Structure formats: C-alpha cells, structure tokens
Short mmCIF file of C-alpha atoms and ligand atoms in Angstrom, two decimals:
data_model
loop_
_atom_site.label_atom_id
_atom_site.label_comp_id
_atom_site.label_asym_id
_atom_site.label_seq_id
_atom_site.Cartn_x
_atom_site.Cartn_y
_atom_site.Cartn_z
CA UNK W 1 0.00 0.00 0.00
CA UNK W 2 0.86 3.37 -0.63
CA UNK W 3 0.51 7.11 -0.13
CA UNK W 4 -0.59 9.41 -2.37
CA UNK W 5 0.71 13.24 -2.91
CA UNK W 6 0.06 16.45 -5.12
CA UNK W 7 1.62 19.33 -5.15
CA UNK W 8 -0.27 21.80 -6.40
CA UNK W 9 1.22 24.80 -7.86
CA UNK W 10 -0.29 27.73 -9.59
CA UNK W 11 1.93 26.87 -12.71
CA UNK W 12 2.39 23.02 -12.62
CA UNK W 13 0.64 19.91 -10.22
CA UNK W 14 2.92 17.46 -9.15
CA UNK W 15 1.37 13.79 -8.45
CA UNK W 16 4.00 11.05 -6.40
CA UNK W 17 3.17 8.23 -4.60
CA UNK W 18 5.41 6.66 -2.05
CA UNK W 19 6.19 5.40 1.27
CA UNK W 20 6.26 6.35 4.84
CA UNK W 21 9.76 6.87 4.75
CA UNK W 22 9.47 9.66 2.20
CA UNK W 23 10.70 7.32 -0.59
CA UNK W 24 8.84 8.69 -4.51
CA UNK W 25 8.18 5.62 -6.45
CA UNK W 26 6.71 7.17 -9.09
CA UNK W 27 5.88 10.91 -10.38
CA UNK W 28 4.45 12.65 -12.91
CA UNK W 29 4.50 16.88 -13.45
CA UNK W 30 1.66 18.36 -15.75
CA UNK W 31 0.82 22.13 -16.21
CA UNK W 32 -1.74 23.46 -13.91
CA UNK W 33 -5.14 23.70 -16.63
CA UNK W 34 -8.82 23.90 -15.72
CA UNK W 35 -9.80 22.58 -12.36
CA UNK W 36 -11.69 19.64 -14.77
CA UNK W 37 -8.38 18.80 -16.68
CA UNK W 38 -6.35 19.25 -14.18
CA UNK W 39 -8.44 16.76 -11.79
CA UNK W 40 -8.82 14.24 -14.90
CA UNK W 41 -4.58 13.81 -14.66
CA UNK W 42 -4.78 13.82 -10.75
CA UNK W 43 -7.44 11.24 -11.08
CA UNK W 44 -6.19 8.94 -13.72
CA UNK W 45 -2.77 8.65 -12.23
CA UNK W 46 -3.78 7.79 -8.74
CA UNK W 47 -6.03 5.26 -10.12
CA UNK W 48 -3.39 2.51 -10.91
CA UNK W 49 -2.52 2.40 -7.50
CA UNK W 50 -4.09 1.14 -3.83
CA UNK W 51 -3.83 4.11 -1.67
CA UNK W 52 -3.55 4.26 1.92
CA UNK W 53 -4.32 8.22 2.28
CA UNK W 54 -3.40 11.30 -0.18
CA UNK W 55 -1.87 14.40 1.14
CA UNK W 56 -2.16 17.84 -0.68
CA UNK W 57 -0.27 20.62 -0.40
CA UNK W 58 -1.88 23.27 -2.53
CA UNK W 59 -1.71 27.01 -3.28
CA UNK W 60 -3.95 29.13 -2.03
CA UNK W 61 -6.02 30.64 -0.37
CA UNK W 62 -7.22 27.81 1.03
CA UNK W 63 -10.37 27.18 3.83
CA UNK W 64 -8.12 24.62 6.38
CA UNK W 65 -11.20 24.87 8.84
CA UNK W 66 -12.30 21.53 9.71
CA UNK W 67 -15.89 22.62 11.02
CA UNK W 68 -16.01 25.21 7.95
CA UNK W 69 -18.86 24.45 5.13
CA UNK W 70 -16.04 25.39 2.31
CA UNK W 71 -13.31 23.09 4.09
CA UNK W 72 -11.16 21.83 2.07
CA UNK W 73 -11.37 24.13 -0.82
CA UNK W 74 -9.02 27.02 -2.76
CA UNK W 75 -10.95 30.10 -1.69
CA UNK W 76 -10.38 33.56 -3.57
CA UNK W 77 -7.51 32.78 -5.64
CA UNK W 78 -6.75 34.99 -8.63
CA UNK W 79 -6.79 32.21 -11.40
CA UNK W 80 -10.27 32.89 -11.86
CA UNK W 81 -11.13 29.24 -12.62
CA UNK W 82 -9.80 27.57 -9.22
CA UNK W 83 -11.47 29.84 -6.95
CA UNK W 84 -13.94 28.25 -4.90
CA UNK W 85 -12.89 24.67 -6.24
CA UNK W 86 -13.44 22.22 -3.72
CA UNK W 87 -10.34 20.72 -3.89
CA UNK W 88 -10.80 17.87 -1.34
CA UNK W 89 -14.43 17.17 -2.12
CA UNK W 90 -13.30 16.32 -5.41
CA UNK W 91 -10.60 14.01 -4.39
CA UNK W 92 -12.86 12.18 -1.98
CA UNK W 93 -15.53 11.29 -4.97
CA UNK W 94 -12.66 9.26 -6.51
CA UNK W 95 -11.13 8.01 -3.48
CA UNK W 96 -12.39 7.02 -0.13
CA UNK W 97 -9.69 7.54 2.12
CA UNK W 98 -8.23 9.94 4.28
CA UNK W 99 -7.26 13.32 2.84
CA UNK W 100 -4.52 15.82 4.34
CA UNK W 101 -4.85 18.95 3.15
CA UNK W 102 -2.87 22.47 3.89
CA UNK W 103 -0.90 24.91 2.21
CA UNK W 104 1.73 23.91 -0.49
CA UNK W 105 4.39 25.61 2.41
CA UNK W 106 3.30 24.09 5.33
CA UNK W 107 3.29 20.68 3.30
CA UNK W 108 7.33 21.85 2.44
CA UNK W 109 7.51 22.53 6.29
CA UNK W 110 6.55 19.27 7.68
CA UNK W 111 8.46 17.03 5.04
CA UNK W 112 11.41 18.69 5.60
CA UNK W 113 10.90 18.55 9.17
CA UNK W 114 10.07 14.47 8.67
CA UNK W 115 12.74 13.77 6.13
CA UNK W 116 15.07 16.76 5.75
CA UNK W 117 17.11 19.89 7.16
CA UNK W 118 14.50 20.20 10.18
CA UNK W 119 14.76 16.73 11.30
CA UNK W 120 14.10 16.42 15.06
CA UNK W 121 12.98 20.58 15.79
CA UNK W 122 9.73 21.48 17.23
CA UNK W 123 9.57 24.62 15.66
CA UNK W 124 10.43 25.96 12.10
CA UNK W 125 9.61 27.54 8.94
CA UNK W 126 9.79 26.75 5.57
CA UNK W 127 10.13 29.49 3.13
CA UNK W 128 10.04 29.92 -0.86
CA UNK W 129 11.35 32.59 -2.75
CA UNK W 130 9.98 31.87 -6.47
CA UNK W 131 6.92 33.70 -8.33
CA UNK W 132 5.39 34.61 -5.02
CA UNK W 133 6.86 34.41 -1.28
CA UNK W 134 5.01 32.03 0.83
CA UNK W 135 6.14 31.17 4.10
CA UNK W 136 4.87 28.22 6.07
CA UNK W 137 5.63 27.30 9.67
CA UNK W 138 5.36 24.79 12.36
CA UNK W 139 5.14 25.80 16.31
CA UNK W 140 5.73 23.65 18.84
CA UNK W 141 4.92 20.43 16.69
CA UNK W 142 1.87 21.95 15.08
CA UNK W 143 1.19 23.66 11.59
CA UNK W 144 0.29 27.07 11.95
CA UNK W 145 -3.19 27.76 10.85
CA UNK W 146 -5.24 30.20 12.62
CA UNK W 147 -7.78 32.57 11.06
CA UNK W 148 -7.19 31.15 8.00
CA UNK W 149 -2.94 30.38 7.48
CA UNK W 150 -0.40 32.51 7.83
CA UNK W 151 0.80 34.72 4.80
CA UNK W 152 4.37 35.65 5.51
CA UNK W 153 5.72 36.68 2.05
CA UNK W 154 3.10 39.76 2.08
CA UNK W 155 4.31 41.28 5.17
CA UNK W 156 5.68 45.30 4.96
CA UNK W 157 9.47 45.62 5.16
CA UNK W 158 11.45 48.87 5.50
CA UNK W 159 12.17 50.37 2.19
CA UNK W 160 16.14 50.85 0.95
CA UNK W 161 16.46 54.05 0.81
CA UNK W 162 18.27 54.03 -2.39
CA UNK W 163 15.27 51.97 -4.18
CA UNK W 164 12.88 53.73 -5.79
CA UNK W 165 10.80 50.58 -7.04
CA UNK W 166 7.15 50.78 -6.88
CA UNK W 167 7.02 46.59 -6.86
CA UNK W 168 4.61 44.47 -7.97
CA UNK W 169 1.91 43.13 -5.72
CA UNK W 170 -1.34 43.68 -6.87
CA UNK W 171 -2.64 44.24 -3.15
CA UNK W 172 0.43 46.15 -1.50
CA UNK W 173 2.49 47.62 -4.16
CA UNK W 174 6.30 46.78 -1.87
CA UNK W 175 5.13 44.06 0.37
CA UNK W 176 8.00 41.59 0.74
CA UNK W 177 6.74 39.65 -2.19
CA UNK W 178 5.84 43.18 -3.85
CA UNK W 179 10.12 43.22 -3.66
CA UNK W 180 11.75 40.69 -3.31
CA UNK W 181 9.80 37.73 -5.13
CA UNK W 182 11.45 36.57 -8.77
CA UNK W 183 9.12 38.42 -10.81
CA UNK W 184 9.82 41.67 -8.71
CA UNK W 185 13.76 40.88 -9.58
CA UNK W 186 12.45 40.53 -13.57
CA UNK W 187 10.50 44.00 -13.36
CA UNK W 188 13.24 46.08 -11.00
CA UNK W 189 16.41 44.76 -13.66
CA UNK W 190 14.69 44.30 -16.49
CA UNK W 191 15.86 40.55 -16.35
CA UNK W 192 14.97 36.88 -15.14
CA UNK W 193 16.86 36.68 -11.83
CA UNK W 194 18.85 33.42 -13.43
CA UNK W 195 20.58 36.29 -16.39
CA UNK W 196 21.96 38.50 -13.07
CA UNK W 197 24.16 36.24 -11.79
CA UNK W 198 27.15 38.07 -11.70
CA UNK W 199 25.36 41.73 -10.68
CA UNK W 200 26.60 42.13 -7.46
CA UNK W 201 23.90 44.87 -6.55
CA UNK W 202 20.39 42.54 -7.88
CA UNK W 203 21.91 40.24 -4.60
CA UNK W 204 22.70 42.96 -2.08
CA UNK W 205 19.11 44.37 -2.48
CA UNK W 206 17.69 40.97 -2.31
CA UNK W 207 19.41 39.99 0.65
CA UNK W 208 18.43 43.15 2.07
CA UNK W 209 14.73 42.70 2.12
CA UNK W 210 14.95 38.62 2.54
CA UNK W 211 16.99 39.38 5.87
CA UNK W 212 14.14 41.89 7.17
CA UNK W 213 11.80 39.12 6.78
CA UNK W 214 13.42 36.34 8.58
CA UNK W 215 14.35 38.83 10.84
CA UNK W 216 11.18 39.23 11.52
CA UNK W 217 9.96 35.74 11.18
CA UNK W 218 12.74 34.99 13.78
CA UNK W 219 11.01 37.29 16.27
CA UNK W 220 7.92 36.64 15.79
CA UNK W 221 7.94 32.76 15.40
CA UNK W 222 11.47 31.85 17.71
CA UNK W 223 11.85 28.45 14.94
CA UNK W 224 14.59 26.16 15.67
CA UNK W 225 15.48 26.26 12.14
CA UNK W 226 15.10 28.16 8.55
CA UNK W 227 14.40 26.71 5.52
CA UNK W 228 14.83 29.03 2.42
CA UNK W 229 14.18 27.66 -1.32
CA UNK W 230 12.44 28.22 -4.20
CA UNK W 231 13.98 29.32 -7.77
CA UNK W 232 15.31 32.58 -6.57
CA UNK W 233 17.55 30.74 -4.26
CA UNK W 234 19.13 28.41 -6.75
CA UNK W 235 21.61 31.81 -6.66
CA UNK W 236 24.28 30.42 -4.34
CA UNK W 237 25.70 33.76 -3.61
CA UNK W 238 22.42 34.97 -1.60
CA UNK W 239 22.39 32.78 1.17
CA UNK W 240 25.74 33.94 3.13
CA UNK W 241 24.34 37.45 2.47
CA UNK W 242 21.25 36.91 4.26
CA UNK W 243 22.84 34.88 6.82
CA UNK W 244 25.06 37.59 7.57
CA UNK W 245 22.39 40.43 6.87
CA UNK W 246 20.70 38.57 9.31
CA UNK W 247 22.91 38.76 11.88
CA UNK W 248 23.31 42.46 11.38
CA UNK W 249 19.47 43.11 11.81
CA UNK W 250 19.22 40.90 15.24
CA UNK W 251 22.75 43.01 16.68
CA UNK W 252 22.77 40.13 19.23
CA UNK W 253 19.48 40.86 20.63
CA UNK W 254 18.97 36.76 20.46
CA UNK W 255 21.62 35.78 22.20
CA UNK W 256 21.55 31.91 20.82
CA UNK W 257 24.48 30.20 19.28
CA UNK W 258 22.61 29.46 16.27
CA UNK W 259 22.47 33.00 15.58
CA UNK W 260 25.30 34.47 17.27
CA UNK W 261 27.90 31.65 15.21
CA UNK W 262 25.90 28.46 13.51
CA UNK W 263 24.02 30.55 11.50
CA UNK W 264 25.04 28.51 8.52
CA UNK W 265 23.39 25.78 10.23
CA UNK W 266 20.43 28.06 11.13
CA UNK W 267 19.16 29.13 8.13
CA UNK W 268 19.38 26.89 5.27
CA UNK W 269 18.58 25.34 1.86
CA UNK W 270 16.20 23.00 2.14
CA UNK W 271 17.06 19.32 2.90
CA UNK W 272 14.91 17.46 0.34
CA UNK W 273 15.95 19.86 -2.43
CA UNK W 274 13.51 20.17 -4.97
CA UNK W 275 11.89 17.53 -3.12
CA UNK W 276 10.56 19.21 -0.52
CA UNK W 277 6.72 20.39 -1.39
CA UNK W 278 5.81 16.28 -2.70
CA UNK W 279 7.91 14.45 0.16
CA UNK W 280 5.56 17.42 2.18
CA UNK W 281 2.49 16.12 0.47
CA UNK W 282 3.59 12.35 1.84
CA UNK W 283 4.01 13.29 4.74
CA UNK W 284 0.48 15.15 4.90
CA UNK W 285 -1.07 11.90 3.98
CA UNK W 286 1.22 10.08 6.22
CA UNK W 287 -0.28 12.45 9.27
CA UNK W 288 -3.84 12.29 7.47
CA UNK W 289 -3.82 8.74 8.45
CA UNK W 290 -2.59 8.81 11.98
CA UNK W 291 -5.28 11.01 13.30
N1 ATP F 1 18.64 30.37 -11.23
C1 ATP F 1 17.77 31.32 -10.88
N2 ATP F 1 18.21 32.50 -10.39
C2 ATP F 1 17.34 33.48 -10.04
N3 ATP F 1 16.03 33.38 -10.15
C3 ATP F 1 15.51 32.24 -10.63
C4 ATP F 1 16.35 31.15 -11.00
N4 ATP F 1 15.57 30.12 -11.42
C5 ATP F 1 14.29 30.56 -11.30
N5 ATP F 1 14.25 31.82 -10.83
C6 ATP F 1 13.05 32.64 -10.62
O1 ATP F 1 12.17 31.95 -9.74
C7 ATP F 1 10.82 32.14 -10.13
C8 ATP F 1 10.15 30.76 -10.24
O2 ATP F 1 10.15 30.18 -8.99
P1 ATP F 1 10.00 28.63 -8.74
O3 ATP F 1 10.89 27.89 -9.68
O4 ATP F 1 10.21 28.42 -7.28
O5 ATP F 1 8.52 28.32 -9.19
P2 ATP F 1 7.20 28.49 -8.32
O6 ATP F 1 7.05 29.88 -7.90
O7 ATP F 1 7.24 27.43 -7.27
O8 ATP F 1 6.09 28.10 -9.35
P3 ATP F 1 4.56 27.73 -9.00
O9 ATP F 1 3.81 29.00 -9.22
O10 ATP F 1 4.21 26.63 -9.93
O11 ATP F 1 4.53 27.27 -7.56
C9 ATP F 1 10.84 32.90 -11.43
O12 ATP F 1 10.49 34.26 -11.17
C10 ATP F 1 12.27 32.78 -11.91
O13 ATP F 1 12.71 33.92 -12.62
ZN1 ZN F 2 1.54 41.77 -0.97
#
C-alpha cells in the first residue's frame, strides 16, 4: 500500500506516490489547466494504485477549517477558474480515504521537518522565494493555521532608501513579495533573476529585504530552524548574504548560538531539495492517516 501526494502549484501539479519513509516511487508533473483537466490527470494517475491516504499541499487561499462548510477548498484565488474549487471534495468522490490537506508551504515545512534539514525541531519555517513568497511554519509540533494560514511573504518591510521601485503586488504595491519575489527581480532589472548572476547589486538588495523578513519571522515565530528555497535561491551567492544580513538586523538581541555563530546551520537550503513540497504532500497523507 501506498501514499498518495500532489503538489499543487499555480503553474504546474505534481502527483507522487510513495512510502512512509518519504521514498517517490513514481511521479508525474503536468501544467496546472482547468480545475476539470487538471483533476482528470490527478485522477487517472492515482487510479493505478491502492492508496492508503493522499496528502495535498496546494496554493492558495485555502479554507483549512475543519468545522467550515467550504473546508477543504481554494478560496479567492486569482486564477479565476480555481477559486472556490473544492479541492478535497473532489478528491474524496474518486477516493475514499483519508485526505490531508494544507498549504503547499506548510506541506514543504513538515516534510522537511520528517525527512530533511529540520529533522528532530519542534519549531520551524519553511520558506520559498519563487513567483510569489510564501512562508509556512510549524510551532511547537503543530502547523500554523489560525484565522485562516499565515501569509508571511506579504508582510511590509522597511524600504532601501536608495530603491525607488514601486514593486509588484497587486494588493500592497512593496510588500516583501511586492520586492523581493522573482518576478519583482524581472520587473526592477529588467531581467529573469537566473541572467543576473554576476550583478553584485540585484543580490545585495535581495538579501536586504529577505533578511528583514526572517528577521522578523525569527522574532515573531522563535523556529529552531530556517528553511529558504524556491527558484530565486538556486543563486548560491544569496544565502551567506542573508545569513550575515541577518545577523546584522538581530545586533545580538537573540543571544543563541545558532544566531550568534551556527548561523550557517540556522538558516538553510532546504534538505529534500527540490523535493521538498511532494515528500511534504507524503508526509500530509502520512499524518492524514494517523489522526
Ligand atoms: N537560477 C535562478 N536564479 C534566479 N532566479 C531564478 C532562478 N531560477 C528561477 N528563478 C526565478 O524563480 C521564479 C520561479 O520560482 P520557482 O521555480 O520556485 O517556481 P514556483 O514559484 O514554485 O512556481 P509555482 O507558481 O508553480 O509554484 C521565477 O520568477 C524565476 O525567474
Ligand atoms: Zn503583498
């Protein structure tokens, strides 16, 4: 028997199943279409197999409520034809076991907390940097839901004061993501992040708002560890700078070694690699079973 896991991304779905040890035996990647295409895929690959429970991790907004009438469903989503999909509903017609369901960054969270650089922690969070900024996070053994689930990459950072970038979130203008996310990089250069490697100035600036956030995040949150991935990352020279930005920002105010010295233990790539939102999935149906 096996488990079952999407990853469901505004641009592409991932479908895996797999073990309980986090093991993909098979996968298959197909461009996120109309709900009813999309579904068809989802539906006809999980077919040839005898599933134990599914896990989802899913962009969003999504209702995580479990006494909510619209549990289980993307909410107000901008891609017009996935908003109010019930997302779960339609997985349970097809398949009559248990469902995990939560956002695709909590899902990243808790399978690199199971299987990768957050192995053993109580608390941490899992963040991407790619065509938005989502952030998701696990207190004291628990995902962090609340009134609906947290949105970290929208949150308001202080301004460079050499920038004069409007940025590009439809809702805030320079939220983080309005910054710092890959298609702010595109829109503030005039190029994809991957053709400004070697501009020394695209990384300082990016470092400097990432670092505000985890800054922040640190404060706020206190996680054992920090996971950082997503496409924007794949640039190997921004990590040190936000680890050391980082540093800067806190001024020893957090008076932890992890901080103070093993921040390059502290804040990291993530541990499953690209891996990280479908082992996440697994391990959503992995809980999904348990309770
Ligand atoms: N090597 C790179 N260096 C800098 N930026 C990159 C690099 N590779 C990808 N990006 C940027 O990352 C963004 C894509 O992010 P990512 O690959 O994490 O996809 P995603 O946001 O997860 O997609 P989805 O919407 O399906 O979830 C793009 O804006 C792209 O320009
Ligand atoms: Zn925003």
């Amino acid at each position: 028997m096996y488990l079952g896991a999407i990853e469901a991304g505004g641009t592409k779905f991932v479908c895996a199943v797999g073990d309980r040890d986090g093991n993909i035996k098979e996968r298959v990647t197909f461009p996120t279409a109309t709900p009813e295409e999309t579904m068809r895929h989802v539906v006809d690959f999980f077919s040839r197999y005898e599933l134990e429970a599914i896990g989802i991790g899913s962009f969003g907004p999504i209702d995580l409520h479990p006494d909510s009438a619209t549990y289980g469903y993307i909410t107000s989503t901008p891609k017009q034809k996935w908003a109010n999909f019930n997302f779960v509903g339609e997985m349970k017609r097809h398949f009559q076991v248990p469902i995990g369901f939560d956002t695709d960054v909590n899902a990243a969270a808790l399978g690199e907390r199971r299987w990768g650089a957050a192995k053993g922690v109580r608390s941490c969070i899992y963040i991407t940097v790619g065509t938005g900024i989502g952030v998701g996070a696990i207190v004291e053994g628990n995902l962090l839901h609340g009134l609906m689930h947290p949105e970290m990459g929208h949150i308001l950072i202080r301004r460079h004061p050499e920038d004069t970038f409007a940025g590009v979130c439809p809702y805030h203008g320079d939220c983080l993501e309005g910054m710092a996310s890959g298609p702010a990089i595109e829109k503030r250069w005039g190029k994809k992040g991957a053709e400004l490697a070697d501009r020394l100035e695209v990384w300082e600036l990016e470092a400097f708002y990432l670092a505000q956030a985890i800054a922040n995040y640190i404060l706020i949150l206190s996680p054992e560890k920090v996971i950082i991935g997503g496409g924007v990352m794949k640039q190997k020279q921004l990590l040190p700078k936000i680890q050391r930005n980082v540093q800067e920002l806190l001024n020893g105010y957090i008076q932890q070694e992890a901080i103070l010295r093993d921040i390059d233990q502290y804040i990291v790539l993530p541990g499953l690699g690209d891996n990280a939102g479908i082992c996440g999935a697994l391990a959503l149906a992995e809980q999904a079973l348990a309770q």
